Every structure is written in structure tokens, then in C-alpha cells.
Tab-separated table of C-alpha atoms and ligand atoms in Angstrom:
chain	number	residue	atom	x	y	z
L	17	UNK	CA	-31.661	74.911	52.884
L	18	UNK	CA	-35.135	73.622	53.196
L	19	UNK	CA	-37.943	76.282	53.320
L	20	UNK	CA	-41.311	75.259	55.070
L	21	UNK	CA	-44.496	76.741	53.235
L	22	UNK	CA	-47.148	77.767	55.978
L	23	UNK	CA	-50.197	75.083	55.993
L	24	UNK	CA	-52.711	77.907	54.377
L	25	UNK	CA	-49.646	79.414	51.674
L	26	UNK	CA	-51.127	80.293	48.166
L	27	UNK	CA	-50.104	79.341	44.561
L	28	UNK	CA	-48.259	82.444	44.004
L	29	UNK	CA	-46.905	82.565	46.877
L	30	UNK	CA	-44.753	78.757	46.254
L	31	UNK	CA	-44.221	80.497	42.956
L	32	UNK	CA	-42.884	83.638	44.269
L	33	UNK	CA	-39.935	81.714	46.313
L	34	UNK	CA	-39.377	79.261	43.356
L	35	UNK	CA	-38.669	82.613	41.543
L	36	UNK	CA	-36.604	83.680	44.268
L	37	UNK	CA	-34.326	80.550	44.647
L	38	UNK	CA	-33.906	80.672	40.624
L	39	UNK	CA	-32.930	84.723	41.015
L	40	UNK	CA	-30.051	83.576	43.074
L	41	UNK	CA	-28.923	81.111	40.264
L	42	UNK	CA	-29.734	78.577	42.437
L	43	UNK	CA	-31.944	75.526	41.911
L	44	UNK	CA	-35.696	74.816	43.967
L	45	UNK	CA	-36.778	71.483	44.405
L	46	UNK	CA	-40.554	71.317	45.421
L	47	UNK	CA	-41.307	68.702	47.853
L	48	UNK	CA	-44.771	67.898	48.479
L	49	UNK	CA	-46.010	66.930	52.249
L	50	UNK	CA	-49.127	65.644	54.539
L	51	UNK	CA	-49.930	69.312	55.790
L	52	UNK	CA	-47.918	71.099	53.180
L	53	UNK	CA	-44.974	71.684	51.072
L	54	UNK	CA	-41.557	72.216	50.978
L	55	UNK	CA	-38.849	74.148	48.884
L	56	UNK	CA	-35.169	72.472	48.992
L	57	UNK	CA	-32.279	74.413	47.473
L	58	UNK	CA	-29.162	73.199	46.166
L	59	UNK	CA	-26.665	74.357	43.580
L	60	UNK	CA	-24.797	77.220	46.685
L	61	UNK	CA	-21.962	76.322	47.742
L	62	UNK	CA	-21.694	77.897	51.196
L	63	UNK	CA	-24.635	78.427	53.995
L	64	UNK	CA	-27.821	80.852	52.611
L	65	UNK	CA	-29.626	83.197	54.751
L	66	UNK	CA	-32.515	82.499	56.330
L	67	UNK	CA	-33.745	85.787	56.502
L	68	UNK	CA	-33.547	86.098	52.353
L	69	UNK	CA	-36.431	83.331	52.533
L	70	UNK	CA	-38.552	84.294	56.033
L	71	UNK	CA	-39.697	87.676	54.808
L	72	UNK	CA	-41.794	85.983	51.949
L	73	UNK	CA	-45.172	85.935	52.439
L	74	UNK	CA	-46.343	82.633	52.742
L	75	UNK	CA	-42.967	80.709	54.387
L	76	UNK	CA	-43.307	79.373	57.703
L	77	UNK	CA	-39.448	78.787	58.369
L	78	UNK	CA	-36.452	78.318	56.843
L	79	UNK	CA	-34.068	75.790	57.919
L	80	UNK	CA	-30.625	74.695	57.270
L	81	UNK	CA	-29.609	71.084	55.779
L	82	UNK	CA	-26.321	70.403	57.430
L	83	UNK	CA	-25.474	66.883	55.848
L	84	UNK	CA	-23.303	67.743	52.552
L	85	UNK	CA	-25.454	65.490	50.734
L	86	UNK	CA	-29.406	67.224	49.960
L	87	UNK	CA	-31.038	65.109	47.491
L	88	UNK	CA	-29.806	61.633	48.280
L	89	UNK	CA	-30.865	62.480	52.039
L	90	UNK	CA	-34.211	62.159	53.853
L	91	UNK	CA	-34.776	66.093	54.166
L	92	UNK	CA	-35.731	66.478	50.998
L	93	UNK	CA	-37.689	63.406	50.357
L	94	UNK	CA	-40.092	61.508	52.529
L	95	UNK	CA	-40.868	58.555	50.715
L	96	UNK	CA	-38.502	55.555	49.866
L	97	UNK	CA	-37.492	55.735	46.120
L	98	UNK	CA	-38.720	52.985	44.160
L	99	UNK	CA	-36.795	52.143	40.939
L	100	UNK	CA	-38.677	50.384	37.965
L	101	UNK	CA	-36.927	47.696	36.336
L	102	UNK	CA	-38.546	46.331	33.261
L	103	UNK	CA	-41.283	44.653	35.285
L	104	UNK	CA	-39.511	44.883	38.820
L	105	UNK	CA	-39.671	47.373	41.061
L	106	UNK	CA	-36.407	47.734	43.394
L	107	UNK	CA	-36.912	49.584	46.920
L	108	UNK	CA	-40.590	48.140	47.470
L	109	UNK	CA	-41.511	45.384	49.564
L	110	UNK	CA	-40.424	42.863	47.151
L	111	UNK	CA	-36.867	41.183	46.826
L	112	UNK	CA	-35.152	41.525	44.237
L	113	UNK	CA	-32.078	39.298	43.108
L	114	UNK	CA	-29.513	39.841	40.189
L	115	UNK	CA	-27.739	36.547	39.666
L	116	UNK	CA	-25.246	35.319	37.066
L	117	UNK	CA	-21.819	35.034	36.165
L	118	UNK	CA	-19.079	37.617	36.862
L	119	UNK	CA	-17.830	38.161	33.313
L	120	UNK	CA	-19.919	36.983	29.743
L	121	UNK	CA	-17.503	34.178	28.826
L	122	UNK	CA	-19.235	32.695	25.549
L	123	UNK	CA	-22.984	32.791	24.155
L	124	UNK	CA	-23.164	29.252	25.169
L	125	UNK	CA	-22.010	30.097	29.168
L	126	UNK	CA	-23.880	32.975	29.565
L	127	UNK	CA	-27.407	31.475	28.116
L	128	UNK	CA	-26.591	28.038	30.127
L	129	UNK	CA	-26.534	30.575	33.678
L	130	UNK	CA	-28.907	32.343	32.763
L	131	UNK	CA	-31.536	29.935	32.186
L	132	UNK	CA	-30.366	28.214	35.204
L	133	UNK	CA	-30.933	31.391	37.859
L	134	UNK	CA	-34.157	32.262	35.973
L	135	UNK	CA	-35.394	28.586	36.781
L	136	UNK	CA	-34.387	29.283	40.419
L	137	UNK	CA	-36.475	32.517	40.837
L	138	UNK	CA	-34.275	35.263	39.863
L	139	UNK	CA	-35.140	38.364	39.107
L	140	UNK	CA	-32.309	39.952	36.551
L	141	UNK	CA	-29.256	38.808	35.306
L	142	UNK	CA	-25.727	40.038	35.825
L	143	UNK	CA	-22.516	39.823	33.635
L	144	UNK	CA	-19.628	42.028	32.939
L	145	UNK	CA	-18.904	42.857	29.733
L	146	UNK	CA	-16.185	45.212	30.297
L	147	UNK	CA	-14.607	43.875	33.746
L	148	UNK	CA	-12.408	46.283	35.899
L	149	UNK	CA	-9.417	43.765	36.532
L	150	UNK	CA	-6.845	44.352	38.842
L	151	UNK	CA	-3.907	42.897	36.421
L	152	UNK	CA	-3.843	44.515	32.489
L	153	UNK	CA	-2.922	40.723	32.005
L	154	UNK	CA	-6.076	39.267	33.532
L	155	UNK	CA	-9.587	38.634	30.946
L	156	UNK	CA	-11.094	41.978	30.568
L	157	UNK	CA	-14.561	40.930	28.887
L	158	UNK	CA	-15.898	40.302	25.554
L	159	UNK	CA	-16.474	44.042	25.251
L	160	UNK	CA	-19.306	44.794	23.059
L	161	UNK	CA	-19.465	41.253	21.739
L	162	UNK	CA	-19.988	40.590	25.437
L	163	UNK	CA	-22.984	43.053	25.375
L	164	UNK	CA	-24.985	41.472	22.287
L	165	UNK	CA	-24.810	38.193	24.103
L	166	UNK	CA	-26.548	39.653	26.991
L	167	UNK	CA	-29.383	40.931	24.784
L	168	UNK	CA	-29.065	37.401	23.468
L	169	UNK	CA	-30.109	35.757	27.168
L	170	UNK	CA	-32.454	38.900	27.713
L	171	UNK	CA	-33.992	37.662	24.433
L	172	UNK	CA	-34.141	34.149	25.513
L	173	UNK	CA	-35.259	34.491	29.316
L	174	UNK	CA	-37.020	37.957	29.771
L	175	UNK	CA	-34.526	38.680	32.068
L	176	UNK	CA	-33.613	42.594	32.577
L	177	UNK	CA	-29.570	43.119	32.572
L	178	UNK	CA	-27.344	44.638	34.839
L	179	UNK	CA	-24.144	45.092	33.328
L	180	UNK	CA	-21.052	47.134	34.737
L	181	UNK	CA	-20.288	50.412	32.909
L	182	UNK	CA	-16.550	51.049	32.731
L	183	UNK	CA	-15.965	54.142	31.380
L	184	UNK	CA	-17.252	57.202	29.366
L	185	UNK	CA	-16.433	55.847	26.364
L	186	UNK	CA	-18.279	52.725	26.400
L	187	UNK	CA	-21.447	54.247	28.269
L	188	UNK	CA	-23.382	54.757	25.481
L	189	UNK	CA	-22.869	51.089	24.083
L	190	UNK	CA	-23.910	49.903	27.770
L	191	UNK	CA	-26.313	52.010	27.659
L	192	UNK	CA	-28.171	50.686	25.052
L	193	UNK	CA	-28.110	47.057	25.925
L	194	UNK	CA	-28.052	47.050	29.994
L	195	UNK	CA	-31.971	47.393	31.752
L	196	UNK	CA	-29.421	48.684	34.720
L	197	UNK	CA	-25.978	50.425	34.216
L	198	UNK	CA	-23.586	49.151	37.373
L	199	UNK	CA	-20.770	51.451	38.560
L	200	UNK	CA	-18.256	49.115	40.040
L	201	UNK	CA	-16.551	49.551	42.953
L	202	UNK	CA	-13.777	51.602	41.348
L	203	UNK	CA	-15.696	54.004	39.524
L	204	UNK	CA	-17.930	55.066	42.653
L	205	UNK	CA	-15.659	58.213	42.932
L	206	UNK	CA	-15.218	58.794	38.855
L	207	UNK	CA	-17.430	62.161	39.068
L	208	UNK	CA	-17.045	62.358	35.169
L	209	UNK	CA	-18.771	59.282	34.471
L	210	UNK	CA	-21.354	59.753	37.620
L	211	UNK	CA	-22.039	63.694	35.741
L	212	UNK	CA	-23.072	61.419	32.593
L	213	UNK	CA	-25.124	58.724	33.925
L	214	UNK	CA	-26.958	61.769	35.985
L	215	UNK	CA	-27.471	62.868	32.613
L	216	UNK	CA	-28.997	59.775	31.177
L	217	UNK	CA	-32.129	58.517	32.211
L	218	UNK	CA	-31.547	55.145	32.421
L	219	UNK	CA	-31.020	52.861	36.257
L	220	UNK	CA	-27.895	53.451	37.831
L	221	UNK	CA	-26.893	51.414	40.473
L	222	UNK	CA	-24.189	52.698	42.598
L	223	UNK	CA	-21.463	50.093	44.312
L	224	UNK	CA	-19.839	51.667	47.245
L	225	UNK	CA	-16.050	52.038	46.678
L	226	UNK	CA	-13.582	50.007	48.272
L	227	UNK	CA	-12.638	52.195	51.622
L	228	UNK	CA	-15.873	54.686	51.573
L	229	UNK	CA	-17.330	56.064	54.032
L	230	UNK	CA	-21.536	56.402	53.804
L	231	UNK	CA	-20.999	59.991	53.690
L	232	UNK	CA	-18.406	59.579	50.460
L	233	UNK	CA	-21.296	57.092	48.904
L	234	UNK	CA	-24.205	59.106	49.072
L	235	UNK	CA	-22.501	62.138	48.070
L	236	UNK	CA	-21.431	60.382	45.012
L	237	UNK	CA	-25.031	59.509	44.689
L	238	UNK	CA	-25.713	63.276	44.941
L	239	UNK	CA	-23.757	63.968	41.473
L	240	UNK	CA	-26.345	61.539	39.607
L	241	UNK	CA	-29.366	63.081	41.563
L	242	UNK	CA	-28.346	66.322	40.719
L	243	UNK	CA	-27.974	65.578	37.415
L	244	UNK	CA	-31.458	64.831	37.200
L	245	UNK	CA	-31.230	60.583	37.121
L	246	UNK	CA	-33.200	59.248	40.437
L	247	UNK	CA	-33.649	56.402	39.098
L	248	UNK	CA	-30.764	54.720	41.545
L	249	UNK	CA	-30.253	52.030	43.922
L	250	UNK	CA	-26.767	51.353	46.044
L	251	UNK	CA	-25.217	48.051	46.416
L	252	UNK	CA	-23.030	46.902	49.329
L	253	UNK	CA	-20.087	45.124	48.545
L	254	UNK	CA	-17.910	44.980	51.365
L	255	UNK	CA	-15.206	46.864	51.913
L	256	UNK	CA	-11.612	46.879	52.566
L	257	UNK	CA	-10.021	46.510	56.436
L	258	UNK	CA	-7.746	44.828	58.548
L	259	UNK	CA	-9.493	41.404	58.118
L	260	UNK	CA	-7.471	38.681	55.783
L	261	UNK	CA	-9.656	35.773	56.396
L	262	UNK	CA	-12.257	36.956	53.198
L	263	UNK	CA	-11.544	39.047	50.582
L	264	UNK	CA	-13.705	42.249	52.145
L	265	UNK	CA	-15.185	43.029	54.978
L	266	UNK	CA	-19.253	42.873	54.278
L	267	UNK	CA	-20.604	46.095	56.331
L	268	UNK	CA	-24.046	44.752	56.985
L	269	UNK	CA	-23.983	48.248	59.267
L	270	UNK	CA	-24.590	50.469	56.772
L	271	UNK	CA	-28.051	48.977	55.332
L	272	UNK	CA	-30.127	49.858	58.054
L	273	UNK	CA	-27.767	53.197	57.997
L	274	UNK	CA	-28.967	53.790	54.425
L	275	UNK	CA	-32.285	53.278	55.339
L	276	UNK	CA	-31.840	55.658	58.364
L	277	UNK	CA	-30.581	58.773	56.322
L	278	UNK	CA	-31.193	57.785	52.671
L	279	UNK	CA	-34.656	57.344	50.541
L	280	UNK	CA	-32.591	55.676	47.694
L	281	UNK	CA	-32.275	51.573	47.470
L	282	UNK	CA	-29.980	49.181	48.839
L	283	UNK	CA	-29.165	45.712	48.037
L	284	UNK	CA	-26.072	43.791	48.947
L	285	UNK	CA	-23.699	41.961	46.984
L	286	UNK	CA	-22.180	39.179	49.123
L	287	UNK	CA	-20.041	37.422	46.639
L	288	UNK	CA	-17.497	39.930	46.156
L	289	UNK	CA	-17.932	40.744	49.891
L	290	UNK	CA	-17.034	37.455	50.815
L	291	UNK	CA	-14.421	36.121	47.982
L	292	UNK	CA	-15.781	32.407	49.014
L	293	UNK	CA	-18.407	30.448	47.593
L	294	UNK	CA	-19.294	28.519	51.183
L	295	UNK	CA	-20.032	31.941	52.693
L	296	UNK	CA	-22.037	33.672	50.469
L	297	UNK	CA	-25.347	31.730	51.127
L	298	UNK	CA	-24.877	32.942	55.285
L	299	UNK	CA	-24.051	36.470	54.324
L	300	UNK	CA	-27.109	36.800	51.358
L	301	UNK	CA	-29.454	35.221	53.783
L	302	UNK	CA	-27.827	37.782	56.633
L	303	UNK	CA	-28.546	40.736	54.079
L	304	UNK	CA	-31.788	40.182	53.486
L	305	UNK	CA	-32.959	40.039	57.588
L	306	UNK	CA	-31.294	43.313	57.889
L	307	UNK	CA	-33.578	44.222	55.239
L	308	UNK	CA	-31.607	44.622	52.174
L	309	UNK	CA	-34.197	45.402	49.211
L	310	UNK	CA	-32.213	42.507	47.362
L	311	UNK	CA	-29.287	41.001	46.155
L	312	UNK	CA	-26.762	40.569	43.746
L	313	UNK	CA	-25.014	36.767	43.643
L	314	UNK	CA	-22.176	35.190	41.088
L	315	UNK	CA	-23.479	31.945	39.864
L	316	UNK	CA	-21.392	30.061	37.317
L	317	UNK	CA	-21.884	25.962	36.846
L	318	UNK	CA	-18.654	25.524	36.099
L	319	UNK	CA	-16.627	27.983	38.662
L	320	UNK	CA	-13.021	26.637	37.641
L	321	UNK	CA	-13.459	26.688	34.342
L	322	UNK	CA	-14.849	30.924	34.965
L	323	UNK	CA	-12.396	33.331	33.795
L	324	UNK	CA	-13.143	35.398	37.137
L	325	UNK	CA	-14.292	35.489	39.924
L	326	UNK	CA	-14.708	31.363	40.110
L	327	UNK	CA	-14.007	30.522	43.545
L	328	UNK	CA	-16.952	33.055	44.846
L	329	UNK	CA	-19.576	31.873	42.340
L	330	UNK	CA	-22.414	29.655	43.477
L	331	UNK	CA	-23.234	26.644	41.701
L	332	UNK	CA	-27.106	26.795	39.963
L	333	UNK	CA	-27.899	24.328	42.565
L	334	UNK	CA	-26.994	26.019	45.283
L	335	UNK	CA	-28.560	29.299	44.587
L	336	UNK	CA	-31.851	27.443	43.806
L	337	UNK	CA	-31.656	26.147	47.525
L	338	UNK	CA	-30.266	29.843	48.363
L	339	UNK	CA	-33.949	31.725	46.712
L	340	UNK	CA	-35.877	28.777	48.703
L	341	UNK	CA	-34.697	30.288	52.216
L	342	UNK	CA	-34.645	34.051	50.936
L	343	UNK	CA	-38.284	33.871	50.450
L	344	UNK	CA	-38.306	31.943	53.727
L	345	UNK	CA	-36.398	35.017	56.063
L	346	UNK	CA	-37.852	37.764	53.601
L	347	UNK	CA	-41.567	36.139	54.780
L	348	UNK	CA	-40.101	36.885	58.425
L	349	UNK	CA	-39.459	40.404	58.077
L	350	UNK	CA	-42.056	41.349	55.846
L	351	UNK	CA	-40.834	40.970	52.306
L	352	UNK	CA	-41.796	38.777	49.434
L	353	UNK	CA	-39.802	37.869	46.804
L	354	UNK	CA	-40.915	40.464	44.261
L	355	UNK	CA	-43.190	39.321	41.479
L	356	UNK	CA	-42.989	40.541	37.789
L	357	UNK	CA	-46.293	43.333	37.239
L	358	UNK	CA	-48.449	42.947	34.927
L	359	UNK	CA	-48.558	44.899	31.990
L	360	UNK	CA	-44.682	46.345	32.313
L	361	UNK	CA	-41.828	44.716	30.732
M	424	PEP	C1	-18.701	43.122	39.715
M	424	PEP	O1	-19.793	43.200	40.278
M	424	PEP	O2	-18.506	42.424	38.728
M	424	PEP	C2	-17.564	43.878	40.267
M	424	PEP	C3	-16.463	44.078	39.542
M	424	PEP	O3	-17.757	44.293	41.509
M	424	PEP	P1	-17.027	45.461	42.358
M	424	PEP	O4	-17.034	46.689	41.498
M	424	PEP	O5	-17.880	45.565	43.569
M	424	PEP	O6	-15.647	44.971	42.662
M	425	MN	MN1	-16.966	39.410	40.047
């Protein structure tokens, strides 16, 4: 429920339904606006009455939110949510790309890429340290070795780290090396480990899962919101249908959809929506004129020597070209390729 304060409502007033949603064990959420304010409600579980809210003084009108999801929606927020990266900011004007390899392989590996996308323009770096495989046989990351070396190429290139967080057990060791926690895929559904990354105050960012719907998605971005973390961003990565001609289907659809019903974030990962190196360039420079806030691309220099994820990676080269037309069809719909700010790191 979303309760409209009248234009001319006193201070006591707000404070008397604040009281009022926090009598019924329930949870306010003040939302400041251009003529006013107003008080969401979460934490009931079925529909409130209106009537419990209308007879205080100072409410103009109480209306019902009918979309399950409250705080990831646009009803109770009217601005775009901007999330602070080290010295990025993700959601703003600027783009923002995470490059680098799908899993940390060596020290050696990991520093070569990353120096190599940092030349190019990127923004972060990427690499799995604890890789949700599909076989128990296949490489399944260096673990936390695989962590130090990323605070080895953060160390060397400035480079902020996004790095996938498996489970609850290993959250806190991600925690403490990764600028951005990923949920993979897999895990978008794993309400435990959403409850404790809502819990933690560190970037989130939120794959969809492999068949969910935009509802499913944003509700699973409700459990970190409601936790308290809003410091979260959603990434695209295609998603599973009839088609067997890529290895997912990238659902360019739902970024402008996000956009439409969401404040929160969304960039698009077309590597693992593709599966194929040749298409990833068409699809990242597709994401961004739909107006994707960024990216997030595999780039090894030596794909078939990668221990995953090889034949979708882009080779340094490549990408470089890649960031040249980004900037070029970001300048076309009104984005710039976002610029470290001064001052933050
Ligand atoms: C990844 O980004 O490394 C990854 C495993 O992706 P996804 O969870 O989208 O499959
Ligand atoms: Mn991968």
C-alpha cells in the first residue's frame, strides 16, 4: 500500500502514520516527492485497508500496490537507482563495462587480461573464483587462491572486481575481496543467500535465472531490498527456450521492460547469452542501443587454452575494437562511456 500525504500535511502528522504502519508490525518506507510525500508499506502479507490509513489527519489517499514486488518497483521510488562502484557509478548516463575472463586461471592469466581490457577502456574486471559448473568433473575455480589474485590485478590496474558469489559459506571471503558480489544465474532463486547479501552492504548484482520470468527477477530483487541492500543492479543473460542455434536466448525485451517497471540497473551480459565469440560484438553493441546501463563481456587471449567458457570469450583485440563502437552507439542514444570521478576510488 502506498499512502499519499496531502500537499499542506504537517511533521506530526507523517509521524503519526509512520507510528501507525509500525503499530501494525509492519514496516513504512518514506518516499519523498515534487509536491509531497509518500508512505509505502511492506512486511503484510495479504491486502491492508484503506480506511485504517484515510481517517488520519493529514493523508490524502491511500492506494493499493498490486505488483507482488514494492521496493524493486517504480511505486515506491521515482528516481533511477544509481549504484557507486569504487569510482563508477552504474545506472547513470555513463556505460559501464565489466570485462575479463570467465574463471581466474593463474596470477599470470588473470593480470595479462586484465591489463589488456583496462588498456581497451574497461571499466571493472570480472573472474570467477568459485564457478557454478554444470559437471562436478569440470574446473571449479581457484577458490580463495582465486580471490587474492583478483586483489592482485585490482592492485595492479585500479580496476574494481566483480566476482560470482557461490554460496553462504564462501560469502564472507567474496565479500571481502569483490568491489561487486555477482549472483549467477543459478543462485537468482537461492532466497538464503539473497536474505544475506540484503544483509550486507556491499553491490549485489543480480543475474536473471535461466527460465525467469521479470516478475520472478525482481521479486528476487525484493528479498535484497528488503533486507536493506539497494545497492543492486540486474544483468541479462539470456535465457533458456526452444532455440538450439546459441547457447541462450538473449531477451533484449526485458531492458526497456526493466526500465519500464523497475528503478534498479540493468546491464547485459552477451557472452553467456550467446555461447559464441563471433556474436557477442552484434548482441553487446545491440544491448547498449536498447539502452542497457552497461555490459559484462568474457575476454581471454588465449580462449582454447581457458578452462571455461573459451569459445565465447573475445580476444583483447577484439574487445578494444568492441569499446571503440560502444562509445560510438552509446553517443547515439545519449550515453557516454562512464568516466572514473574524481576524488572516489
Ligand atoms: C558467469 O558470469 O561467470 C556465469 C557463470 O554466468 P551465469 O550465472 O549467467 O551462467
Ligand atoms: Mn562464463
Amino acid at each position: 500500500m502506498l499512502i499519499l500525504m496531502a500537499s499542506d500535511h504537517t511533521k506530526k502528522q507523517l509521524a503519526d502514520v509512520l507510528a501507525r504502519v509500525r503499530k501494525l508490525r509492519l514496516k513504512p518506507h518514506v518516499i519523498p516527492g515534487k509536491n509531497s510525500v509518500a508512505v509505502g508499506i511492506t512486511g503484510n502479507s495479504g491486502a491492508l485497508d484503506k480506511t485504517l490509513f484515510e481517517a488520519l489527519p493529514g493523508v490524502r489517499e491511500a492506494v493499493r500496490v498490486t505488483r507482488p514486488y514494492k521496493l524493486a518497483g517504480r511505486d515506491f521510488k521515482h528516481g533511477d537507482t544509481v549504484v557507486p562502484v569504487g569510482p563508477y557509478d552504474i545506472g547513470g548516463r555513463g556505460l559501464i563495462v565489466i570485462a575479463g575472463p570467465c574463471a581466474v586461471e593463474s596470477e599470470e592469466q588473470l593480470i595479462r587480461i586484465a591489463r589488456a581490457v583496462k588498456k581497451a577502456g574497461a571499466q571493472m574486471l570480472r573472474g570467477g573464483a568459485f564457478k557454478p559448473r554444470t559437471s562436478p568433473y569440470a574446473f571449479q575455480g581457484l577458490g580463495k587462491q582465486g580471490l587474492k589474485l583478483l586483489a592482485a590485478a585490482k592492485k595492479e590496474t585500479g580496476l574494481p572486481i566483480v566476482t560470482e558469489v557461490l554460496d553462504q559459506r564462501s560469502l564472507d571471503d567474496v565479500a571481502e575481496y569483490a568491489d561487486v558480489l555477482q549472483v549467477g544465474a543459478r543462485n537468482m532463486q537461492n532466497f538464503a543467500l539473497l536474505k544475506d547479501l540484503g544483509k550486507l552492504r556491499k553491490p549485489v548484482m543480480l543475474k536473471r535465472g535461466l527460465s525467469a520470468t521479470l516478475d520472478e527477477w525482481l521479486m528476487s530483487a525484493e528479498y535484497l531490498l528488503s533486507e536493506g541492500n539497494d545497492k543492486l543492479f540486474l544483468c541479462e543473460r539470456g535465457i533458456r527456450a526452444f532455440s538450439d542455434h546459441a547457447r541462450n536466448t538473449l531477451d533484449l525485451n526485458v531492458v526497456p521492460a526493466v526500465k519500464e517497471l523497475s528503478h534498479l540497473p540493468i546491464i547485459v551480459d552477451p557472452s553467456h547469452a550467446t555461447g559464441v565469440r563471433a556474436r557477442v560484438a552484434p548482441m553487446a553493441r545491440a544491448a547498449v542501443a536498447a539502452g542497457a546501463h552497461g555490459l559484462m563481456i568474457e575476454v581471454h587471449d588465449r580462449p582454447d587454452q581457458a578452462l571455461c567458457d573459451g569459445p565465447q570469450a573475445l580476444h583483447p583485440d577484439d574487445f578494444a575494437v568492441l569499446m571503440r563502437d560502444l562509445a560510438a552507439i552509446g553517443a547515439a542514444v545519449g550515453r557516454d562511456m562512464a568516466e572514473p570521478k574524481f576524488g572516489r576510488q
